[in-house]
Amino acid sequence: MGTSEEHYLELCENPVQFENTSSVNNVFFDEANKQVFAVRSGGATGVVVKGPDDKNSVAFRMDDKGEVKCIKFSIGNKILAVQRTPKSVDFISFIPDYPHWECSQECKMKNASILGFCWTNWNEIVFITDQGIEFYQVLPDKRSLKLLKSQSVNVNWYMYCPETAVILLSTTAQGNVLQPFAFKSGTMSKMPKFEIELPVVPKPAKLNLTERDIAVATIYGQLYVMYLKHHSRTTDSPCAEVVLYQLPREGSCKKTNVLKLNTTGKFALNVVDNLVVVHHQSSQTSIIFDIKLREPDCALNVHQPVLPGRSIHPYRIPLTGPAAVPTHPPVPCELWYLWYLQVKLPPTVNLLQDKGKLMDFLLRRRDCKMVILSVCAQMLNGGDKGGLPVVATVFDKLNQVYKEYLEAEQTYTVATESGTSRGSSARERPVRTRAVIDQSDMYTHVLSSFSEKKDTSHKFIIAVLMEYIRSLNQVQITVQHYLYELVIKMLVQHNLFYMLHQFLQYHVLSDSKPLACLLLSLESTYPPAHQLSLDMLKRLSTANDEIVEVLLSRQQVLGALRFIRSVGGHDNISARKFLDVARQTADQMLFYTIFRFFEQRNLRLRGSPSFNPGEHCEEHVVYFKQVFGEQALMKQVTV
């Protein structure tokens, strides 16, 4: 059964529950609204409606007009539909600030019996009869219903998918021909019918398809019909399987996936977080399938369970009310419940050993970010085998998702700025899912602490950092400077200056101003870092001011002047800044040379060697006269 740490399925902590259930005659579940109706009869009919949020609970009474066979609210709890007879459905208005009204609607088809009904909108409803379907619009102002469309077809049973507003009708004697209908904004569309392939059974026995064998659900945004297929014990493979049929809005339905259950017995199906969850009754275990984990070179994907079977994590409800004792342990209660199933990701980490497959699995789940980052940390901290190839695979999978998000964001931005997003084809801003692990996430939660580990080889640390940088470059994501800084600090810390020089020479570490500044700070430890920094700034071409500042900070005034002349910027530089530094060197001849250069510039630009008042060079003119005499000042040439 597995330890508690291995339970990857659990029940949410707030079940829908009803106390004092002894007087409840019937309980109905409305899948579209995720509501449970507890109906109590006797005199007036009392109804309590509960959903996943206690704030949405509703309690009311209605006249007792017979046994309730089905009861559902329309979307938003605006209109209540109640079926008591095979021929009609009663309607009661719950529209806020609107006069109360009630009405009843009989099915139009003669001799037909209503099998059930489905709300497709707040005021649109479908009756499913044994002779077809009838699509109605509720008209509150007229306190009546209007028939929008109907379709005659023999119906055995039906199934409804509220997410897509698609109804499946089972037709033919064996029930395995399914006719889907789609509903949207007052329209009903007949989709292509399809046949469920039943297993072969020995003659003269016949096998019929029932609603217990079928489930419909949206998986990764696509509508699927799931068929629980039980094979005959006389076959070579008697184990049950789940066959998935994809049902597109347009085009024919096709069989796409087979989920191997590897056992027999009674099963139940759920879809949670785009995972197909299959519950096995006799063993009380559940297994999960991810249809995105495709098998290579196979037209029809055949899937084994992603994880070994485990029981759902047990849940006990604490006692409440006057009978509760603080030290009393939680106990099971005799209550009606509606449970919400959810997947716990942390236990899956140890159950799925293939790290590449684990990443594929986690990247498609909700709330996966911190689990993925913990897997990366564990992988790098020696807890797993596989080394650098496994690390590379994981990084590549993460950065592919990261790149897809960046591209979608860029496309949205360009479309918005150009105005092409206006109109009917307006783009929606891409949603940053929890699966997007960016450089900041990886740096903060994994690489920064990993680079400081004392019990790990520095060569492996550097290799991992370079592998992450390689992976980013491979999908053309600009590497942030703080990742390069991690690499450089590791190289300097272990005196790997030759490797640092090579990384910079062959542009393994991309040029940036922050990186150039970091190299400057390393000059006392590694003197060539100064020239490496200048070379990088020159390559950037947009960093001329920074290069001048760097050279002046080292009192290399002539070098700064030569550089700024080489790039043609000497007519715009500040004379005072250069004269300040030249004077600080206490080298009088250097000061003379720089002073003379700016006199010549003034003469060339303005026809006079004198400095303008706005240049604030008066103190330097005074100093020049004191050292070299007034006669040394350049004279204005008169023609």
XYZ file of C-alpha atoms in Angstrom:
639
model
C 0.000 0.000 0.000
C 2.986 2.306 0.493
C 3.996 4.653 3.277
C 2.215 7.917 3.991
C 5.027 9.787 2.251
C 4.190 7.946 -0.994
C 0.504 8.877 -1.186
C 0.424 11.046 -4.287
C -3.378 11.396 -4.235
C -5.231 13.047 -1.421
C -8.666 14.413 -0.613
C -8.967 18.154 -0.200
C -9.431 19.357 3.345
C -12.872 20.929 2.858
C -15.297 18.215 1.800
C -18.900 19.085 1.070
C -20.752 17.495 3.968
C -24.266 17.260 5.353
C -25.047 16.510 8.972
C -28.267 14.935 10.261
C -28.665 12.830 7.138
C -31.287 10.505 8.639
C -34.120 12.604 7.196
C -32.556 13.020 3.750
C -34.551 11.170 1.095
C -32.291 11.788 -1.879
C -28.920 13.270 -2.677
C -28.186 14.625 -6.170
C -24.873 15.748 -7.625
C -24.746 18.434 -10.299
C -21.391 18.102 -12.040
C -21.732 21.318 -14.052
C -21.999 23.531 -10.960
C -20.148 21.144 -8.610
C -23.128 21.174 -6.262
C -24.746 18.588 -4.016
C -28.509 18.738 -3.336
C -29.832 17.102 -0.166
C -33.613 16.737 -0.466
C -35.854 16.094 2.529
C -39.567 15.301 1.966
C -42.525 15.501 4.310
C -45.069 18.301 4.037
C -42.945 20.856 2.223
C -39.797 19.657 0.466
C -36.642 21.026 2.116
C -33.534 21.401 -0.027
C -29.969 22.175 1.059
C -27.460 22.923 -1.699
C -23.722 22.936 -1.022
C -20.695 23.432 -3.210
C -16.929 23.680 -2.775
C -17.334 27.077 -1.079
C -19.554 27.407 1.988
C -20.489 30.931 0.863
C -22.412 29.407 -2.040
C -24.617 27.235 0.175
C -28.360 27.618 -0.415
C -31.296 26.334 1.657
C -34.943 26.640 0.686
C -38.342 24.927 0.743
C -40.695 24.139 -2.119
C -44.129 22.577 -2.386
C -44.200 18.799 -2.212
C -45.456 17.822 -5.682
C -44.051 14.325 -5.688
C -40.719 12.531 -5.498
C -37.810 14.500 -6.907
C -36.032 12.526 -9.637
C -33.495 15.197 -10.630
C -32.743 18.755 -9.479
C -30.211 21.285 -10.810
C -29.548 25.009 -10.736
C -28.689 26.866 -13.911
C -25.288 28.580 -14.053
C -25.144 31.227 -11.331
C -28.023 29.661 -9.334
C -30.522 31.822 -11.240
C -33.151 29.230 -12.202
C -33.917 25.898 -10.523
C -35.076 22.948 -12.614
C -36.819 20.018 -10.880
C -37.944 16.789 -12.552
C -40.658 14.801 -10.792
C -42.313 12.953 -13.685
C -41.081 11.293 -16.904
C -42.925 13.891 -18.961
C -42.125 17.347 -17.560
C -39.666 19.576 -15.713
C -40.670 22.326 -13.265
C -38.847 25.668 -13.114
C -38.515 28.103 -10.183
C -36.900 31.545 -10.492
C -34.086 32.530 -8.107
C -33.048 35.606 -10.105
C -32.065 38.371 -7.621
C -34.311 41.466 -7.501
C -36.764 39.807 -9.873
C -40.393 38.789 -9.255
C -40.805 35.178 -8.153
C -42.256 32.876 -10.794
C -42.709 29.187 -11.489
C -43.628 27.262 -14.625
C -43.582 23.741 -16.027
C -42.522 22.391 -19.421
C -43.540 19.071 -20.951
C -41.367 17.360 -23.538
C -42.658 17.897 -27.091
C -42.166 14.376 -28.408
C -45.234 12.179 -27.945
C -44.858 9.093 -25.772
C -41.313 10.160 -24.881
C -39.844 9.847 -21.390
C -37.352 12.375 -20.045
C -34.106 10.622 -19.087
C -32.613 13.832 -17.676
C -31.685 17.431 -18.476
C -28.593 19.629 -18.695
C -28.192 23.380 -18.322
C -25.909 24.767 -21.057
C -26.295 28.427 -20.006
C -28.044 30.385 -17.283
C -31.250 30.351 -19.356
C -30.702 27.462 -21.804
C -31.531 23.847 -21.055
C -31.564 20.525 -22.920
C -34.104 17.751 -22.254
C -32.770 14.292 -23.079
C -35.582 11.813 -23.772
C -35.570 8.233 -24.937
C -36.590 9.568 -28.366
C -34.112 12.420 -28.781
C -33.163 15.832 -27.405
C -35.010 19.134 -27.068
C -33.139 22.427 -26.685
C -35.023 25.205 -24.860
C -34.520 28.809 -23.876
C -36.063 29.965 -20.587
C -37.875 33.301 -20.914
C -38.194 34.819 -17.412
C -40.276 37.773 -18.637
C -42.853 35.450 -20.182
C -42.538 32.788 -17.460
C -42.260 30.134 -20.136
C -39.810 28.190 -22.313
C -39.181 28.475 -26.047
C -38.130 25.431 -28.085
C -35.008 26.367 -30.049
C -34.243 23.058 -31.724
C -34.920 19.340 -31.403
C -33.520 16.131 -32.846
C -35.165 12.706 -32.991
C -32.960 9.719 -32.221
C -33.353 6.588 -30.124
C -31.483 7.140 -26.873
C -30.344 4.479 -24.375
C -28.507 6.828 -22.060
C -26.604 10.113 -22.205
C -23.522 11.817 -20.798
C -22.717 15.533 -20.507
C -19.400 17.408 -20.400
C -20.077 20.836 -18.808
C -16.638 22.290 -19.687
C -17.343 21.949 -23.412
C -21.176 21.860 -23.357
C -21.190 18.607 -25.341
C -23.807 15.890 -24.820
C -23.199 12.262 -25.871
C -26.227 10.133 -26.748
C -25.945 6.354 -26.756
C -27.845 4.893 -29.729
C -28.346 1.462 -31.403
C -29.181 -1.819 -29.708
C -25.714 -2.404 -28.262
C -25.425 1.226 -27.207
C -21.934 1.619 -28.672
C -22.737 4.188 -31.351
C -22.428 7.616 -29.739
C -23.972 10.744 -31.207
C -22.482 14.007 -29.835
C -24.196 17.395 -29.860
C -22.457 20.698 -29.068
C -24.206 23.748 -27.591
C -23.073 27.363 -27.661
C -24.891 30.699 -27.383
C -28.344 29.426 -28.293
C -27.171 27.073 -31.051
C -27.149 23.272 -31.205
C -24.703 21.530 -33.558
C -24.796 17.887 -34.511
C -21.301 16.437 -34.510
C -20.190 13.301 -36.426
C -21.282 10.118 -34.652
C -18.752 7.428 -33.860
C -18.613 3.830 -32.710
C -16.960 2.459 -29.596
C -15.144 -0.762 -30.449
C -16.468 -3.425 -28.056
C -14.395 -6.452 -27.039
C -15.079 -9.773 -28.729
C -17.075 -12.204 -26.578
C -17.899 -15.891 -27.251
C -21.161 -16.439 -29.144
C -24.069 -16.322 -28.512
C -23.303 -13.794 -25.764
C -23.660 -10.099 -26.600
C -22.029 -7.154 -24.902
C -23.803 -3.832 -24.514
C -22.137 -0.491 -23.732
C -23.495 1.207 -20.603
C -22.889 4.603 -19.070
C -20.831 2.905 -16.331
C -18.221 2.099 -18.994
C -17.930 5.671 -20.310
C -16.610 8.980 -18.984
C -16.094 12.291 -20.756
C -13.510 14.853 -19.752
C -11.331 17.657 -21.029
C -7.639 16.701 -21.006
C -5.036 19.256 -22.088
C -7.807 21.376 -23.595
C -9.203 18.557 -25.776
C -12.448 16.654 -25.249
C -12.025 12.899 -24.769
C -14.435 10.007 -24.398
C -12.912 7.412 -22.073
C -14.081 3.799 -22.470
C -13.369 1.321 -19.695
C -12.812 -1.846 -21.710
C -13.087 -5.224 -19.999
C -11.737 -8.151 -21.981
C -13.078 -11.668 -21.836
C -11.164 -14.005 -19.537
C -10.749 -16.358 -22.488
C -8.587 -13.856 -24.354
C -4.809 -13.820 -24.273
C -4.841 -10.497 -22.403
C -7.779 -10.431 -19.964
C -6.595 -7.273 -18.199
C -8.797 -4.196 -18.481
C -7.760 -1.025 -20.265
C -9.048 2.494 -20.812
C -9.429 3.496 -24.461
C -9.463 7.234 -25.231
C -11.316 8.700 -28.186
C -10.544 12.314 -29.023
C -13.654 14.255 -30.002
C -12.753 17.397 -31.991
C -15.228 20.214 -32.648
C -14.813 19.589 -36.337
C -13.904 16.338 -38.008
C -14.424 12.738 -37.002
C -13.705 11.177 -33.636
C -10.597 8.991 -33.504
C -9.115 6.500 -31.099
C -5.891 8.038 -29.790
C -4.703 6.405 -26.568
C -4.876 3.123 -24.672
C -4.179 3.050 -20.932
C -3.082 -0.366 -19.694
C -4.524 -1.184 -16.250
C -2.702 -4.555 -15.909
C -5.462 -6.049 -13.747
C -9.170 -6.854 -13.735
C -12.073 -5.874 -11.522
C -14.233 -2.813 -10.914
C -12.838 0.604 -11.660
C -13.755 4.278 -11.447
C -12.286 7.144 -13.509
C -11.334 10.734 -12.677
C -9.370 13.438 -14.448
C -7.274 15.586 -12.108
C -4.778 18.182 -13.340
C -4.904 16.645 -16.853
C -4.069 13.222 -15.414
C -6.364 10.236 -15.869
C -6.806 8.659 -12.437
C -8.078 5.077 -12.350
C -9.324 3.721 -9.013
C -9.306 -0.057 -8.492
C -12.016 -1.120 -6.060
C -10.761 -4.457 -4.714
C -7.167 -3.344 -4.031
C -8.236 0.168 -2.966
C -5.413 1.640 -4.978
C -5.275 4.279 -7.681
C -2.978 4.707 -10.666
C -2.407 7.735 -12.865
C -1.721 8.185 -16.575
C -0.344 11.180 -18.466
C -1.252 10.977 -22.150
C 1.391 13.610 -22.990
C 4.112 11.150 -22.014
C 4.034 9.661 -25.480
C 5.578 6.405 -26.545
C 7.916 6.895 -29.545
C 7.125 5.485 -32.996
C 3.583 4.453 -32.150
C 0.564 5.813 -34.033
C -1.803 4.815 -31.259
C -0.181 5.624 -27.947
C -0.202 2.785 -25.481
C 0.511 3.967 -21.941
C 1.577 2.258 -18.752
C 0.875 3.946 -15.393
C 3.226 6.856 -14.729
C 3.618 5.792 -11.093
C 3.033 2.579 -9.144
C -0.428 2.171 -7.656
C -1.025 3.768 -4.255
C -4.022 4.246 -2.028
C -5.534 7.684 -1.589
C -4.173 9.370 1.513
C -6.610 8.579 4.357
C -8.657 11.449 5.706
C -10.340 11.805 9.079
C -12.686 14.565 10.103
C -12.171 16.210 13.513
C -15.112 16.281 15.903
C -16.875 19.620 16.217
C -19.677 20.974 18.352
C -20.537 20.348 22.039
C -19.327 16.736 21.957
C -15.849 17.697 20.847
C -12.987 17.191 23.288
C -9.676 18.979 22.627
C -7.628 15.797 23.053
C -10.063 13.555 21.204
C -8.562 12.200 17.966
C -10.362 12.771 14.655
C -12.823 10.012 13.792
C -14.830 9.012 10.743
C -18.355 10.504 10.780
C -21.611 9.276 9.301
C -22.029 12.166 6.866
C -22.742 12.712 3.199
C -19.599 13.942 1.478
C -18.476 15.306 -1.822
C -14.695 14.945 -1.973
C -12.321 16.806 -4.251
C -9.320 14.801 -5.323
C -5.937 16.421 -5.836
C -2.465 15.268 -6.812
C 0.420 15.719 -4.364
C 3.597 16.245 -6.374
C 6.385 15.830 -3.765
C 5.839 12.043 -3.334
C 6.099 11.529 -7.096
C 9.747 12.633 -7.059
C 10.974 9.433 -5.422
C 8.568 7.181 -7.314
C 9.680 8.286 -10.801
C 13.392 7.647 -11.075
C 13.908 8.763 -14.691
C 14.653 12.476 -14.218
C 13.849 13.369 -17.822
C 10.465 11.665 -17.603
C 9.915 13.198 -14.164
C 10.489 16.683 -15.597
C 8.073 16.013 -18.456
C 5.508 14.951 -15.864
C 6.045 17.838 -13.430
C 6.172 20.583 -16.069
C 2.542 19.865 -16.982
C 1.199 20.036 -13.436
C -0.234 22.924 -11.464
C 1.865 24.243 -8.556
C 4.946 22.459 -9.858
C 7.536 25.221 -9.536
C 8.958 24.602 -6.077
C 8.873 20.821 -6.595
C 10.880 21.173 -9.816
C 13.407 23.436 -8.104
C 13.751 20.966 -5.221
C 14.362 18.154 -7.741
C 17.122 20.230 -9.342
C 18.708 20.937 -5.967
C 18.521 17.262 -4.981
C 19.955 16.215 -8.347
C 22.971 18.507 -7.925
C 23.588 17.729 -4.283
C 24.678 14.177 -4.882
C 21.366 12.527 -4.128
C 21.040 11.103 -7.630
C 23.221 9.264 -10.084
C 23.571 10.069 -13.737
C 25.914 13.029 -13.606
C 26.158 15.780 -16.167
C 24.101 14.145 -18.989
C 21.074 13.953 -16.691
C 21.645 17.556 -15.548
C 21.825 18.652 -19.182
C 18.561 16.877 -20.028
C 16.747 18.522 -17.129
C 18.090 21.999 -17.955
C 17.090 21.610 -21.618
C 13.520 20.637 -20.726
C 13.144 23.566 -18.323
C 14.604 26.095 -20.731
C 12.444 24.918 -23.623
C 9.326 25.813 -21.615
C 11.013 29.071 -20.537
C 11.794 29.933 -24.186
C 8.233 29.200 -25.353
C 6.886 31.617 -22.742
C 9.382 34.355 -23.716
C 8.475 33.975 -27.395
C 4.752 34.156 -26.624
C 5.332 37.260 -24.496
C 7.391 38.885 -27.253
C 4.763 38.096 -29.902
C 2.069 39.594 -27.695
C 4.136 42.741 -27.062
C 4.887 43.263 -30.761
C 1.245 42.741 -31.705
C 0.102 45.150 -29.002
C 2.577 47.879 -29.963
C 1.801 47.564 -33.674
C -1.934 47.628 -33.041
C -2.565 44.305 -34.809
C -4.096 42.859 -31.649
C -7.150 45.104 -31.981
C -10.365 43.719 -33.329
C -11.866 40.251 -33.387
C -8.519 38.453 -33.413
C -7.173 40.229 -30.326
C -4.432 38.284 -28.617
C -4.580 37.412 -24.957
C -1.500 38.085 -22.869
C 0.318 34.764 -22.349
C -0.164 33.342 -18.884
C 3.008 32.709 -16.955
C 2.365 29.250 -15.607
C 4.030 27.772 -12.563
C 6.104 25.649 -14.970
C 8.176 28.623 -16.180
C 11.499 28.375 -14.333
C 13.502 31.458 -15.271
C 17.148 32.310 -14.594
C 16.307 34.180 -11.414
C 14.456 31.140 -10.033
C 17.323 28.813 -10.852
C 19.930 31.204 -9.444
C 18.051 31.934 -6.215
C 16.813 28.455 -5.333
C 19.456 26.155 -6.833
C 22.702 27.439 -8.335
C 23.686 30.089 -5.783
C 23.693 27.699 -2.829
C 25.077 24.856 -4.968
C 28.123 26.951 -5.944
C 28.977 27.419 -2.259
C 29.003 23.719 -1.368
C 32.296 22.676 0.175
C 31.768 18.921 -0.194
C 31.316 19.062 -3.977
C 34.107 19.146 -6.549
C 34.635 22.657 -7.861
C 35.126 21.162 -11.317
C 31.637 19.638 -11.178
C 30.170 22.916 -9.936
C 31.768 24.832 -12.813
C 30.636 22.165 -15.273
C 27.044 22.428 -14.024
C 27.066 26.229 -14.254
C 28.457 26.082 -17.788
C 25.878 23.422 -18.702
C 23.059 25.719 -17.635
C 24.582 28.575 -19.651
C 24.946 26.249 -22.668
C 21.307 25.243 -22.370
C 20.176 28.882 -22.298
C 22.333 29.726 -25.309
C 20.993 26.707 -27.193
C 17.453 28.126 -27.135
C 18.780 31.676 -27.671
C 17.898 33.075 -24.254
C 20.125 35.981 -23.183
C 22.148 34.859 -20.170
C 21.881 37.162 -17.157
C 25.174 38.579 -15.862
C 24.754 37.105 -12.359
C 25.177 33.598 -13.798
C 28.447 34.611 -15.418
C 29.516 36.145 -12.113
C 28.998 32.774 -10.398
C 31.291 31.137 -12.949
C 33.979 33.812 -12.691
C 33.985 33.762 -8.899
C 34.403 29.974 -8.936
C 37.299 30.214 -11.420
C 39.062 32.949 -9.437
C 38.461 31.202 -6.112
C 40.288 28.120 -7.407
C 42.948 30.066 -9.346
C 41.707 28.810 -12.711
C 42.783 31.982 -14.476
C 43.819 30.173 -17.630
C 40.273 28.805 -17.977
C 38.829 32.272 -17.252
C 41.034 33.760 -19.958
C 39.879 31.116 -22.450
C 36.183 31.584 -21.597
C 36.530 35.312 -22.249
C 38.753 34.961 -25.314
C 36.361 32.568 -27.047
C 33.255 34.463 -25.829
C 31.914 31.568 -23.806
C 31.027 34.292 -21.314
C 29.133 36.952 -23.236
C 30.209 40.594 -23.037
C 28.291 42.911 -20.729
C 28.981 46.045 -18.720
C 28.336 44.347 -15.337
C 30.742 41.563 -16.297
C 33.397 44.088 -17.350
C 33.046 45.837 -14.000
C 33.415 42.502 -12.202
C 36.641 41.849 -14.104
C 37.941 45.267 -13.060
C 37.332 44.409 -9.424
C 39.491 41.301 -9.847
C 42.581 43.246 -10.981
C 44.359 43.010 -7.625
C 43.966 39.218 -7.707
C 44.504 38.773 -11.447
C 46.201 41.801 -13.081
C 45.304 40.820 -16.705
C 41.641 41.185 -15.727
C 42.019 44.947 -16.249
C 42.886 44.617 -19.911
C 40.267 41.893 -20.372
C 37.702 44.324 -18.999
C 38.759 47.121 -21.351
C 38.693 44.777 -24.330
C 35.180 43.714 -23.402
C 33.991 47.304 -23.055
C 35.488 48.154 -26.451
C 33.646 45.216 -28.043
C 30.386 46.455 -26.569
C 30.870 49.749 -28.515
C 28.125 51.357 -26.431
C 30.375 51.518 -23.365
C 32.736 54.335 -24.360
C 31.904 56.436 -21.318
C 32.537 53.468 -19.024
C 35.937 52.826 -20.627
C 36.978 56.445 -20.100
C 35.837 56.300 -16.476
C 37.765 53.077 -15.927
C 40.971 54.516 -17.367
C 40.638 57.778 -15.451
C 40.004 55.864 -12.226
C 43.427 54.291 -12.765
C 44.884 57.741 -13.582
C 45.649 56.584 -17.113
C 44.781 60.023 -18.498
C 46.707 59.762 -21.767
C 45.248 56.295 -22.389
C 41.733 57.627 -21.829
C 42.428 60.553 -24.183
C 43.855 58.295 -26.886
C 40.810 55.994 -26.617
C 38.235 58.764 -26.825
C 40.068 60.239 -29.857
C 40.055 56.814 -31.530
C 36.270 56.669 -31.337
C 35.809 60.306 -32.373
C 34.364 61.583 -29.124
C 37.122 63.987 -28.067
C 35.240 67.143 -29.074
C 32.512 66.487 -26.494
C 34.423 65.341 -23.436
C 34.727 67.345 -20.223
C 38.054 69.165 -20.037
C 37.735 69.626 -16.266
C 37.362 65.857 -15.640
C 40.645 65.123 -17.453
C 42.485 68.078 -15.870
C 41.296 67.024 -12.391
C 42.829 63.558 -12.785
C 45.999 64.870 -14.462
C 46.579 67.253 -11.560
C 45.960 64.446 -9.015
C 48.858 62.454 -10.527
C 51.332 65.214 -9.466
C 52.983 64.703 -12.841
C 53.482 68.271 -14.058
C 54.433 67.315 -17.609
C 51.331 65.143 -17.887
C 49.195 68.064 -16.692
C 50.941 70.335 -19.245
C 50.218 67.875 -22.086
C 46.532 67.502 -21.193
C 46.098 71.264 -20.666
C 47.708 71.965 -24.037
C 45.443 69.399 -25.768
C 42.306 71.165 -24.564
C 43.726 74.614 -25.473
C 44.224 73.328 -29.012
C 40.700 71.855 -29.037
C 39.259 75.201 -27.903
C 41.181 77.019 -30.607
C 39.998 74.576 -33.307
C 36.362 74.650 -32.229
C 35.953 78.304 -31.152
C 38.930 80.181 -32.560
C 40.267 80.886 -29.034
C 42.408 78.717 -26.730
C 40.664 80.069 -23.627
C 38.189 77.976 -21.626
C 34.554 79.045 -21.450
C 33.216 79.914 -17.965
C 30.791 77.008 -18.201
C 33.665 74.523 -18.297
C 34.699 75.502 -14.719
C 38.422 75.214 -15.437
C 39.485 78.482 -13.758
C 41.443 76.782 -10.950
C 43.381 74.736 -13.480
C 44.255 77.866 -15.470
C 45.571 79.448 -12.242
C 47.601 76.303 -11.433
C 49.045 76.232 -14.962
C 50.196 79.863 -14.628
C 51.761 79.118 -11.225
C 53.786 76.172 -12.515
C 54.623 77.171 -16.079
C 54.137 80.952 -16.088
C 51.533 83.037 -17.855
C 53.694 83.230 -20.947
C 53.205 79.473 -21.410
C 49.503 79.961 -22.126
C 48.649 79.541 -25.801
C 48.118 82.855 -27.512
C 45.163 83.497 -29.745
C 46.275 83.639 -33.371
C 45.337 86.834 -35.148
C 45.111 86.984 -38.898
